[in-house]
Coordinates of C-alpha atoms in Angstrom, one line a residue:
X1 CA 35.3 -1.8 -88.1
X2 CA 32.8 -3.2 -86.6
X3 CA 31.5 -1.2 -83.8
X4 CA 29.5 -3.6 -80.4
X5 CA 26.9 -1.6 -79.2
X6 CA 27.7 -3.4 -75.6
X7 CA 30.8 -1.5 -75.4
X8 CA 29.7 1.6 -76.3
X9 CA 26.4 1.5 -73.6
X10 CA 28.6 0.3 -71.5
X11 CA 30.9 3.1 -71.7
X12 CA 27.9 5.7 -71.6
X13 CA 27.1 4.5 -68.3
X14 CA 30.1 4.7 -67.4
X15 CA 30.3 8.1 -68.4
X16 CA 27.5 8.9 -65.9
X17 CA 29.1 6.9 -63.3
X18 CA 32.7 9.6 -63.8
X19 CA 30.2 12.7 -64.3
X20 CA 27.8 11.8 -60.9
X21 CA 31.6 11.2 -58.9
X22 CA 32.9 14.6 -60.1
X23 CA 30.2 16.2 -57.4
X24 CA 30.0 13.5 -55.4
X25 CA 33.4 12.3 -53.4
X26 CA 32.9 9.4 -50.6
X27 CA 34.2 6.5 -49.2
X28 CA 31.9 4.4 -51.5
X29 CA 32.7 6.2 -54.5
X30 CA 35.6 3.9 -55.1
X31 CA 33.4 0.8 -54.6
X32 CA 31.0 2.3 -57.2
X33 CA 33.8 2.5 -59.9
X34 CA 35.2 -1.2 -58.8
X35 CA 32.0 -2.4 -59.5
X36 CA 31.5 -1.2 -62.9
X37 CA 34.4 -2.8 -64.2
X38 CA 33.8 -5.9 -62.7
X39 CA 30.2 -6.0 -64.0
X40 CA 31.9 -4.7 -67.9
X41 CA 34.0 -8.0 -67.2
X42 CA 30.8 -10.4 -65.9
X43 CA 28.0 -8.8 -68.6
X44 CA 31.1 -10.4 -71.3
X45 CA 30.9 -13.2 -70.3
X46 CA 27.1 -13.7 -69.0
X47 CA 26.8 -12.3 -72.5
X48 CA 28.3 -15.0 -74.0
X49 CA 26.9 -17.6 -71.6
X50 CA 23.5 -16.3 -73.3
X51 CA 24.3 -16.5 -76.9
X52 CA 25.3 -20.2 -75.8
X53 CA 22.4 -21.7 -74.8
X54 CA 24.1 -22.5 -71.4
X55 CA 21.8 -19.8 -69.0
X56 CA 19.9 -21.4 -66.0
X57 CA 17.0 -19.5 -66.3
X58 CA 15.2 -18.6 -69.7
X59 CA 15.8 -15.1 -70.2
X60 CA 14.6 -12.3 -72.8
X61 CA 16.6 -13.7 -76.2
X62 CA 16.3 -10.1 -77.9
X63 CA 18.6 -7.8 -75.5
X64 CA 22.3 -8.9 -73.8
X65 CA 22.6 -8.9 -70.1
X66 CA 22.5 -5.8 -69.4
X67 CA 24.4 -6.1 -65.9
X68 CA 26.2 -3.2 -66.3
X69 CA 23.1 -0.5 -67.0
X70 CA 21.7 -2.1 -64.1
X71 CA 24.4 -3.3 -61.3
X72 CA 25.1 1.4 -61.5
X73 CA 21.4 2.5 -60.4
X74 CA 20.5 1.9 -57.0
X75 CA 24.1 2.8 -55.8
X76 CA 24.2 5.9 -57.6
X77 CA 20.8 6.7 -56.4
X78 CA 22.0 5.8 -53.1
X79 CA 25.1 8.1 -53.5
X80 CA 22.8 11.7 -54.8
X81 CA 20.7 11.3 -52.4
X82 CA 22.7 11.0 -49.9
X83 CA 24.6 14.4 -50.8
X84 CA 20.9 16.0 -51.0
X85 CA 20.3 15.0 -47.7
X86 CA 23.8 15.6 -46.3
X87 CA 23.3 18.7 -47.5
X88 CA 19.9 19.2 -45.9
X89 CA 21.6 18.5 -42.8
X90 CA 18.6 14.9 -43.1
X91 CA 20.4 12.9 -40.9
X92 CA 17.9 10.0 -41.3
X93 CA 17.5 9.9 -44.8
X94 CA 21.2 10.4 -45.3
X95 CA 21.7 7.3 -43.2
X96 CA 18.9 5.6 -45.5
X97 CA 20.5 6.4 -48.8
X98 CA 23.6 4.8 -47.9
X99 CA 21.9 1.6 -46.8
X100 CA 20.4 2.0 -50.5
X101 CA 24.2 2.1 -51.9
X102 CA 24.8 -0.2 -49.5
X103 CA 21.9 -3.0 -50.7
X104 CA 22.3 -1.9 -54.5
X105 CA 26.5 -2.8 -54.9
X106 CA 25.4 -6.2 -52.7
X107 CA 22.5 -7.2 -54.9
X108 CA 25.1 -6.0 -58.4
X109 CA 27.9 -8.5 -56.5
X110 CA 25.4 -11.2 -55.9
X111 CA 23.8 -11.2 -59.3
X112 CA 27.4 -11.0 -61.1
X113 CA 28.7 -14.1 -58.7
X114 CA 25.9 -16.3 -59.5
X115 CA 26.9 -15.6 -63.1
X116 CA 30.2 -16.7 -62.9
X117 CA 29.3 -19.3 -60.7
X118 CA 27.1 -20.7 -64.1
X119 CA 30.3 -20.1 -66.2
X120 CA 32.3 -22.8 -68.4
X121 CA 35.3 -22.7 -68.4
X122 CA 34.9 -20.5 -64.8
X123 CA 36.7 -17.3 -66.2
X124 CA 39.7 -16.2 -63.8
X125 CA 40.5 -13.3 -64.5
X126 CA 37.5 -12.2 -64.2
X127 CA 36.5 -13.9 -60.5
X128 CA 39.7 -11.8 -59.4
X129 CA 38.8 -8.4 -60.3
X130 CA 35.2 -9.5 -58.8
X131 CA 36.6 -10.4 -55.2
X132 CA 38.4 -6.9 -55.3
X133 CA 35.3 -5.3 -55.9
X134 CA 33.9 -7.6 -53.0
X135 CA 36.8 -6.9 -51.2
X136 CA 36.4 -3.2 -51.2
X137 CA 32.8 -3.2 -50.9
X138 CA 32.7 -5.7 -48.1
X139 CA 35.5 -3.4 -46.6
X140 CA 33.9 -0.6 -46.8
X141 CA 30.1 -1.8 -46.0
X142 CA 31.7 -2.7 -42.4
X143 CA 33.5 0.6 -41.8
X144 CA 30.3 2.8 -42.7
X145 CA 27.0 0.9 -41.3
X146 CA 26.2 -0.2 -38.1
X147 CA 25.1 -3.7 -37.3
X148 CA 21.5 -2.4 -37.8
X149 CA 21.8 -1.5 -41.1
X150 CA 24.3 -4.6 -42.5
X151 CA 21.2 -6.9 -41.2
X152 CA 18.8 -5.1 -43.3
X153 CA 20.7 -5.2 -46.3
X154 CA 21.2 -8.5 -45.9
X155 CA 17.4 -8.9 -45.3
X156 CA 17.2 -7.5 -49.2
X157 CA 19.3 -10.2 -50.4
X158 CA 17.5 -12.4 -48.6
X159 CA 14.1 -11.3 -50.3
X160 CA 16.2 -11.0 -53.4
X161 CA 17.7 -14.2 -53.7
X162 CA 13.5 -16.1 -53.1
X163 CA 12.1 -13.8 -55.4
X164 CA 14.1 -14.3 -58.5
X165 CA 14.0 -18.1 -57.8
X166 CA 10.0 -17.2 -57.5
X167 CA 9.9 -14.6 -60.6
X168 CA 12.8 -16.0 -63.1
X169 CA 11.2 -19.9 -63.0
X170 CA 7.5 -18.6 -63.2
X171 CA 8.0 -15.5 -65.7
X172 CA 11.1 -16.9 -68.2
X173 CA 12.0 -14.8 -71.2
X174 CA 10.0 -12.1 -69.6
X175 CA 13.5 -9.9 -67.9
X176 CA 16.4 -9.9 -69.0
X177 CA 19.5 -11.0 -65.9
X178 CA 19.7 -6.8 -65.5
X179 CA 15.6 -5.8 -65.7
X180 CA 15.7 -8.9 -63.6
X181 CA 18.4 -7.1 -61.0
X182 CA 16.7 -3.6 -61.1
X183 CA 12.8 -4.5 -60.6
X184 CA 13.4 -7.4 -57.9
X185 CA 16.3 -5.9 -56.1
X186 CA 13.5 -3.1 -56.2
X187 CA 10.3 -5.0 -54.8
X188 CA 12.7 -6.8 -52.3
X189 CA 13.6 -3.4 -50.9
X190 CA 10.3 -2.4 -50.6
X191 CA 9.3 -5.2 -49.1
X192 CA 11.9 -5.5 -46.3
X193 CA 10.8 -1.2 -45.5
X194 CA 7.1 -2.2 -45.5
X195 CA 7.9 -5.4 -43.2
X196 CA 10.5 -2.9 -40.8
X197 CA 7.9 0.0 -40.4
X198 CA 5.1 -2.6 -39.7
X199 CA 7.1 -4.2 -37.0
X200 CA 7.3 -0.6 -34.9
X201 CA 4.8 1.3 -36.2
X202 CA 6.0 3.9 -33.4
X203 CA 8.8 5.4 -35.2
X204 CA 6.4 4.8 -38.7
X205 CA 6.0 9.3 -39.5
X206 CA 5.6 11.0 -42.6
X207 CA 3.3 12.2 -45.2
X208 CA 0.9 9.2 -45.6
X209 CA 0.4 9.3 -49.6
X210 CA 4.2 7.5 -49.2
X211 CA 2.4 3.9 -47.7
X212 CA 0.2 4.2 -50.9
X213 CA 3.2 2.2 -52.7
X214 CA 5.0 -0.3 -50.5
X215 CA 0.9 -1.5 -50.0
X216 CA -0.1 -1.8 -53.7
X217 CA 3.8 -3.5 -54.6
X218 CA 3.3 -5.9 -51.4
X219 CA -0.3 -7.2 -52.7
X220 CA 0.2 -7.3 -56.0
X221 CA 3.5 -9.4 -55.5
X222 CA 1.6 -11.6 -52.9
X223 CA -1.7 -12.1 -55.2
X224 CA 0.4 -12.8 -57.9
X225 CA 2.7 -15.1 -56.3
X226 CA -0.1 -16.9 -54.6
X227 CA -2.0 -17.9 -58.3
X228 CA 0.6 -18.9 -60.7
X229 CA 1.7 -21.6 -57.7
X230 CA -2.2 -22.4 -57.1
X231 CA -3.1 -22.3 -61.0
X232 CA 0.1 -25.0 -61.2
X233 CA -2.3 -27.8 -59.9
X234 CA -5.7 -26.2 -61.4
X235 CA -7.4 -24.7 -64.7
X236 CA -7.6 -21.4 -64.7
X237 CA -10.2 -20.5 -67.1
X238 CA -13.2 -21.9 -65.9
X239 CA -15.8 -19.6 -64.0
X240 CA -15.1 -21.4 -60.4
X241 CA -11.5 -20.9 -60.9
X242 CA -12.4 -17.5 -61.9
X243 CA -14.8 -16.7 -59.4
X244 CA -12.1 -17.9 -56.9
X245 CA -10.0 -15.3 -58.4
X246 CA -12.1 -12.6 -57.8
X247 CA -12.8 -13.9 -54.5
X248 CA -9.7 -13.9 -53.0
X249 CA -8.2 -10.6 -54.6
X250 CA -11.3 -8.8 -52.6
X251 CA -10.0 -10.2 -49.4
X252 CA -6.8 -9.8 -50.1
X253 CA -7.9 -6.2 -50.3
X254 CA -9.9 -5.6 -47.8
X255 CA -9.0 -8.7 -45.3
X256 CA -5.9 -7.4 -45.2
X257 CA -3.8 -4.5 -47.4
X258 CA -7.0 -1.9 -45.7
X259 CA -6.1 -3.2 -42.1
X260 CA -2.3 -2.6 -43.2
X261 CA -2.7 0.8 -44.4
X262 CA -4.9 2.3 -42.3
X263 CA -2.0 1.7 -38.9
X264 CA -0.2 3.3 -41.2
X265 CA -2.0 6.4 -41.6
X266 CA -4.3 6.3 -38.4
X267 CA -8.0 6.3 -40.5
X268 CA -9.5 4.1 -43.0
X269 CA -7.8 4.6 -46.4
X270 CA -11.1 4.5 -48.2
X271 CA -12.8 8.0 -46.3
X272 CA -8.8 9.3 -46.2
X273 CA -8.8 9.0 -50.3
X274 CA -12.3 10.2 -50.6
X275 CA -10.9 13.5 -48.4
X276 CA -8.0 13.8 -50.0
X277 CA -9.4 13.6 -53.5
X278 CA -12.3 16.2 -53.1
X279 CA -9.7 19.0 -50.9
X280 CA -10.5 21.3 -53.7
X281 CA -12.9 22.1 -56.8
X282 CA -9.0 21.5 -58.7
X283 CA -8.8 17.8 -57.5
X284 CA -11.8 17.0 -59.0
X285 CA -10.9 18.8 -62.2
X286 CA -7.8 17.2 -62.9
X287 CA -9.7 13.7 -62.3
X288 CA -12.1 14.3 -64.8
X289 CA -9.3 15.1 -67.1
X290 CA -7.4 12.2 -66.7
X291 CA -11.0 10.2 -67.3
X292 CA -11.4 11.7 -70.2
X293 CA -7.8 10.7 -71.5
X294 CA -8.3 7.1 -70.0
X295 CA -11.2 7.4 -72.4
X296 CA -9.5 8.2 -75.2
X297 CA -6.3 6.0 -74.7
X298 CA -9.4 3.0 -74.7
X299 CA -10.9 4.1 -77.9
X300 CA -7.2 3.9 -79.9
X301 CA -6.9 0.6 -78.3
X302 CA -10.6 -0.5 -79.9
X303 CA -10.4 1.7 -83.0
X304 CA -6.5 -0.6 -83.9
X305 CA -8.4 -3.6 -83.4
X306 CA -11.2 -2.9 -85.0
X307 CA -9.4 -2.3 -88.1
X308 CA -7.2 -5.5 -87.9
X309 CA -10.8 -7.0 -87.5
X310 CA -12.0 -5.7 -90.6
X311 CA -8.9 -7.2 -93.1
X312 CA -6.3 -5.1 -92.7
X313 CA -3.2 -6.4 -93.9
X314 CA -1.0 -5.0 -91.0
X315 CA -1.6 -7.5 -87.8
X316 CA 1.0 -5.1 -85.4
X317 CA 0.4 -1.6 -84.3
X318 CA 3.0 0.5 -85.8
X319 CA 5.9 2.6 -84.0
X320 CA 4.1 5.9 -84.4
X321 CA 0.7 4.3 -83.5
X322 CA 1.9 2.9 -80.0
X323 CA 3.6 6.5 -79.3
X324 CA 0.4 7.3 -79.1
X325 CA 0.1 6.1 -75.5
X326 CA 3.3 8.2 -75.1
X327 CA 1.8 11.5 -76.1
X328 CA -0.8 10.8 -73.8
X329 CA 0.7 9.8 -70.6
X330 CA 2.4 13.3 -71.3
X331 CA -0.9 14.9 -71.6
X332 CA -1.8 13.2 -68.3
X333 CA 1.1 14.1 -65.9
X334 CA 2.5 17.3 -67.0
X335 CA -0.3 18.9 -65.3
X336 CA -0.4 16.8 -62.4
X337 CA 3.3 17.6 -62.1
X338 CA 2.2 21.4 -62.3
X339 CA -1.1 21.9 -60.5
X340 CA -1.3 18.9 -57.9
X341 CA 2.2 16.5 -57.5
X342 CA 0.6 14.5 -54.7
X343 CA -2.9 13.9 -56.5
X344 CA -1.1 12.8 -59.7
X345 CA 1.2 10.3 -57.0
X346 CA -1.5 8.7 -55.3
X347 CA -3.0 8.4 -59.5
X348 CA -0.1 6.4 -60.5
X349 CA 0.1 4.3 -58.1
X350 CA -3.6 3.8 -58.0
X351 CA -3.4 3.3 -62.0
X352 CA -0.5 0.9 -61.2
X353 CA -2.0 -1.6 -59.0
X354 CA -5.1 -1.8 -61.7
X355 CA -2.9 -2.6 -64.2
X356 CA -1.4 -5.6 -62.3
X357 CA -4.5 -6.9 -62.0
X358 CA -5.7 -6.5 -65.3
X359 CA -2.3 -8.5 -66.4
X360 CA -2.9 -11.0 -63.6
X361 CA -6.7 -10.8 -65.1
X362 CA -5.0 -11.5 -69.0
X363 CA -2.6 -13.9 -67.8
X364 CA -4.6 -16.6 -65.9
X365 CA -7.3 -16.3 -68.4
X366 CA -9.9 -15.2 -65.5
X367 CA -13.3 -14.4 -67.2
X368 CA -15.0 -12.7 -68.3
X369 CA -12.7 -10.0 -69.2
X370 CA -9.3 -12.5 -69.5
X371 CA -9.4 -13.7 -73.4
X372 CA -10.4 -10.1 -74.2
X373 CA -8.1 -8.4 -73.1
X374 CA -5.6 -10.7 -74.7
X375 CA -6.7 -9.9 -77.6
X376 CA -6.8 -7.2 -77.5
X377 CA -3.7 -6.1 -76.1
X378 CA -1.6 -8.1 -78.7
X379 CA -1.9 -5.8 -81.2
X380 CA 0.4 -3.6 -79.6
X381 CA 3.0 -6.2 -78.8
X382 CA 6.6 -5.9 -79.7
X383 CA 10.0 -7.8 -79.2
X384 CA 10.4 -7.1 -75.5
X385 CA 6.9 -9.0 -74.8
X386 CA 8.8 -12.4 -76.3
X387 CA 7.5 -14.3 -72.8
X388 CA 4.3 -15.3 -71.5
X389 CA 3.7 -10.9 -69.8
X390 CA 2.9 -7.7 -71.3
X391 CA 4.6 -5.2 -69.5
X392 CA 5.3 -2.5 -71.9
X393 CA 2.5 -0.3 -71.0
X394 CA 3.4 -1.3 -67.2
X395 CA 7.2 -0.2 -67.8
X396 CA 5.3 2.9 -69.4
X397 CA 3.7 3.9 -66.6
X398 CA 6.9 2.9 -63.9
X399 CA 9.0 5.4 -65.9
X400 CA 6.5 7.9 -65.5
X401 CA 5.7 7.6 -61.9
X402 CA 9.5 6.7 -60.3
X403 CA 11.0 9.9 -60.4
X404 CA 7.8 11.7 -58.5
X405 CA 7.6 8.2 -56.1
X406 CA 11.5 8.9 -55.4
X407 CA 11.4 12.3 -54.9
X408 CA 13.6 13.2 -52.9
X409 CA 10.7 15.6 -50.5
X410 CA 11.9 15.4 -46.4
X411 CA 15.9 16.7 -47.8
X412 CA 14.6 19.9 -50.0
X413 CA 14.3 22.4 -48.0
X414 CA 11.3 24.3 -49.1
X415 CA 9.7 20.8 -51.1
X416 CA 11.6 22.3 -54.3
X417 CA 14.8 21.6 -55.3
X418 CA 17.5 24.3 -56.6
X419 CA 19.4 24.0 -60.0
X420 CA 18.7 21.5 -62.2
X421 CA 17.0 19.3 -58.9
X422 CA 13.1 21.4 -59.6
X423 CA 13.7 19.5 -63.3
X424 CA 13.7 15.9 -61.2
X425 CA 10.1 15.0 -60.8
X426 CA 9.5 16.0 -64.4
X427 CA 12.6 13.1 -65.4
X428 CA 10.0 11.1 -66.8
X429 CA 8.5 13.0 -69.0
X430 CA 11.6 14.0 -70.5
X431 CA 13.2 10.8 -71.0
X432 CA 10.4 8.6 -72.1
X433 CA 7.3 10.9 -72.8
X434 CA 9.6 13.5 -74.9
X435 CA 12.5 12.3 -75.7
X436 CA 12.1 8.2 -76.5
X437 CA 9.1 9.6 -78.6
X438 CA 10.1 12.0 -80.8
X439 CA 13.2 9.8 -81.4
X440 CA 11.5 6.9 -82.1
X441 CA 8.9 9.0 -84.6
X442 CA 11.6 10.9 -86.7
X443 CA 14.0 8.1 -86.2
X444 CA 11.6 5.5 -88.2
X445 CA 9.8 8.1 -90.8
X446 CA 12.6 10.0 -91.3
X447 CA 15.8 9.0 -90.1
X448 CA 19.0 7.8 -92.8
X449 CA 22.4 7.9 -91.0
X450 CA 22.1 4.9 -88.5
X451 CA 24.4 4.9 -85.2
X452 CA 26.9 1.9 -85.9
X453 CA 25.8 -1.5 -84.8
X454 CA 22.3 -0.5 -84.5
X455 CA 19.0 0.3 -85.8
X456 CA 18.9 3.7 -84.2
X457 CA 19.2 6.8 -86.4
X458 CA 21.7 10.0 -85.4
X459 CA 18.7 11.6 -86.5
X460 CA 16.0 10.5 -84.3
X461 CA 18.5 11.2 -81.3
X462 CA 19.5 14.5 -82.4
X463 CA 15.7 15.6 -82.3
X464 CA 15.1 13.9 -79.3
X465 CA 17.9 16.0 -77.3
X466 CA 16.5 19.4 -78.9
X467 CA 12.4 18.3 -78.5
X468 CA 13.8 17.9 -74.9
X469 CA 15.3 20.8 -74.5
X470 CA 12.3 22.4 -75.5
X471 CA 10.5 21.3 -73.1
X472 CA 12.9 22.2 -70.4
X473 CA 12.3 25.5 -71.8
X474 CA 7.7 25.2 -71.8
X475 CA 8.2 24.2 -68.1
X476 CA 10.7 27.1 -67.1
X477 CA 7.8 28.9 -68.0
X478 CA 4.8 27.1 -66.5
X479 CA 6.1 26.4 -63.5
X480 CA 7.8 29.1 -61.4
X481 CA 8.3 26.9 -58.9
X482 CA 12.0 26.0 -61.1
X483 CA 15.1 27.9 -61.2
X484 CA 17.5 26.5 -63.0
X485 CA 20.7 28.7 -61.8
X486 CA 23.2 28.9 -64.6
X487 CA 23.0 24.6 -64.5
X488 CA 21.8 24.9 -68.5
X489 CA 25.5 22.8 -70.1
X490 CA 24.7 20.1 -67.4
X491 CA 20.7 19.9 -68.0
X492 CA 22.1 19.6 -71.9
X493 CA 24.9 17.1 -71.2
X494 CA 22.7 15.2 -68.5
X495 CA 20.4 14.8 -72.0
X496 CA 22.7 13.9 -74.4
X497 CA 23.8 11.2 -72.1
X498 CA 20.5 9.8 -71.8
X499 CA 19.4 10.4 -75.3
X500 CA 23.2 8.7 -76.2
X501 CA 22.1 5.6 -73.9
X502 CA 18.1 4.8 -75.5
X503 CA 20.3 4.7 -79.0
X504 CA 22.2 2.0 -78.0
X505 CA 20.9 -0.3 -75.0
X506 CA 18.6 -3.2 -75.5
X507 CA 17.3 -3.1 -72.2
X508 CA 14.1 -1.3 -71.3
X509 CA 14.0 1.7 -72.0
X510 CA 11.0 3.0 -70.5
X511 CA 12.6 1.8 -66.8
X512 CA 16.2 2.7 -67.8
X513 CA 16.3 6.2 -69.4
X514 CA 14.3 8.2 -66.6
X515 CA 16.3 6.7 -63.5
X516 CA 19.2 7.6 -65.0
X517 CA 18.2 11.3 -66.0
X518 CA 17.0 11.8 -62.4
X519 CA 20.2 10.5 -61.2
X520 CA 22.1 13.2 -63.1
X521 CA 19.8 15.7 -62.4
X522 CA 19.6 15.1 -58.9
X523 CA 23.3 16.2 -58.8

């Protein structure tokens, strides 16, 4: 009997949901379970819609809709954050976590309603289940959130609607519905939080490091939307257009984002950054080491392109060659996690801004580097880059960085979470840097027994789990702040579940795997 990989993927996600609710059970738990059940039914209908070519927007054609794994990320993240903040007595972040949970549920429910609205014929049973889940979510929202928090959720939903229309129209075939939910939903939440804090600067407090990410995300979004709309009416490859692009980028960065950021941190951002980077000699050494690794990565790209131009028959980089970048980024992140996480946080945000600007330059063919970047990166395309954007390297950076950016420092008593939570910042390194790399390399070179319904091999998954366990042991040796407190079985089980998700998901694994491992380790 042939096994449906989508069914296995949904079963793995359901197992993760049940694992979370074994530890955390509150008034939102029933809503989360109802949400995953209705998401499963909706995914079945939407997958059929995508196969028939009846979807309104053009989604990534080589994957399923991904509604189930995407719908669970924000609600589960909010639930586990609430548990940690409640245990530490941080009331403000406990309420914030509840808003994250309800926002994730509402975004997933809204996307499901869209899927049901465009499906013909309208699936009656699925509509009934979605209606019951929606009623439970709305009732719980009314009981647990204040009026201002409900308004905040609706604001995020409104931003999400407009961003989805813009992004899916301008960037066809770049995302699956689930990836669009996760990416656009996260951006919508960040935009709303930045606007909220900008309107109440007197209440804005916390580490200045935490304000870099939202400002960079909003600035990159404004830049992309502005030029995407502008270049619909004018040619982008001329020198005049390129000069205008560079000028407007500088105006946005220096005239809008810098003053905006200075309002939050109370100083000029460049002066603050100089003081931050030169605080001690260790930070300068780390920066020098990272620049060396960046040079190595650049040399790999240039060498592979030279081999292609020299007459080699292989016109696409192999899986093993692409995993070189995974090894380089592991070598980048591990020293930062061990010695200076704040510097790593700021540096990763800066890399995100650089990657997004470079992608704009490549996509719009901005002179003088646009065409060169297009030629260099074409070699590393795979089936996930079926749209106009090349986002594989951005997803890799996000997968490694999200556990660091999302780390609930205000809810950690001494800055370090106890038990398995000590490994939370390493979730990206474990899931993407170690697990995904080892699974791909060993699976493609030595794997023979395939998981039913997929191209992934059992040998690759087994070596992935084993390599991550070895990596955990290494982190215990070199990072004295980690104290697992006999939570080894939970860690091994979490790693195994995420490895199974990697074997069966057709979504962007660099994005989904670290988030699910982050959620499980946070418990």
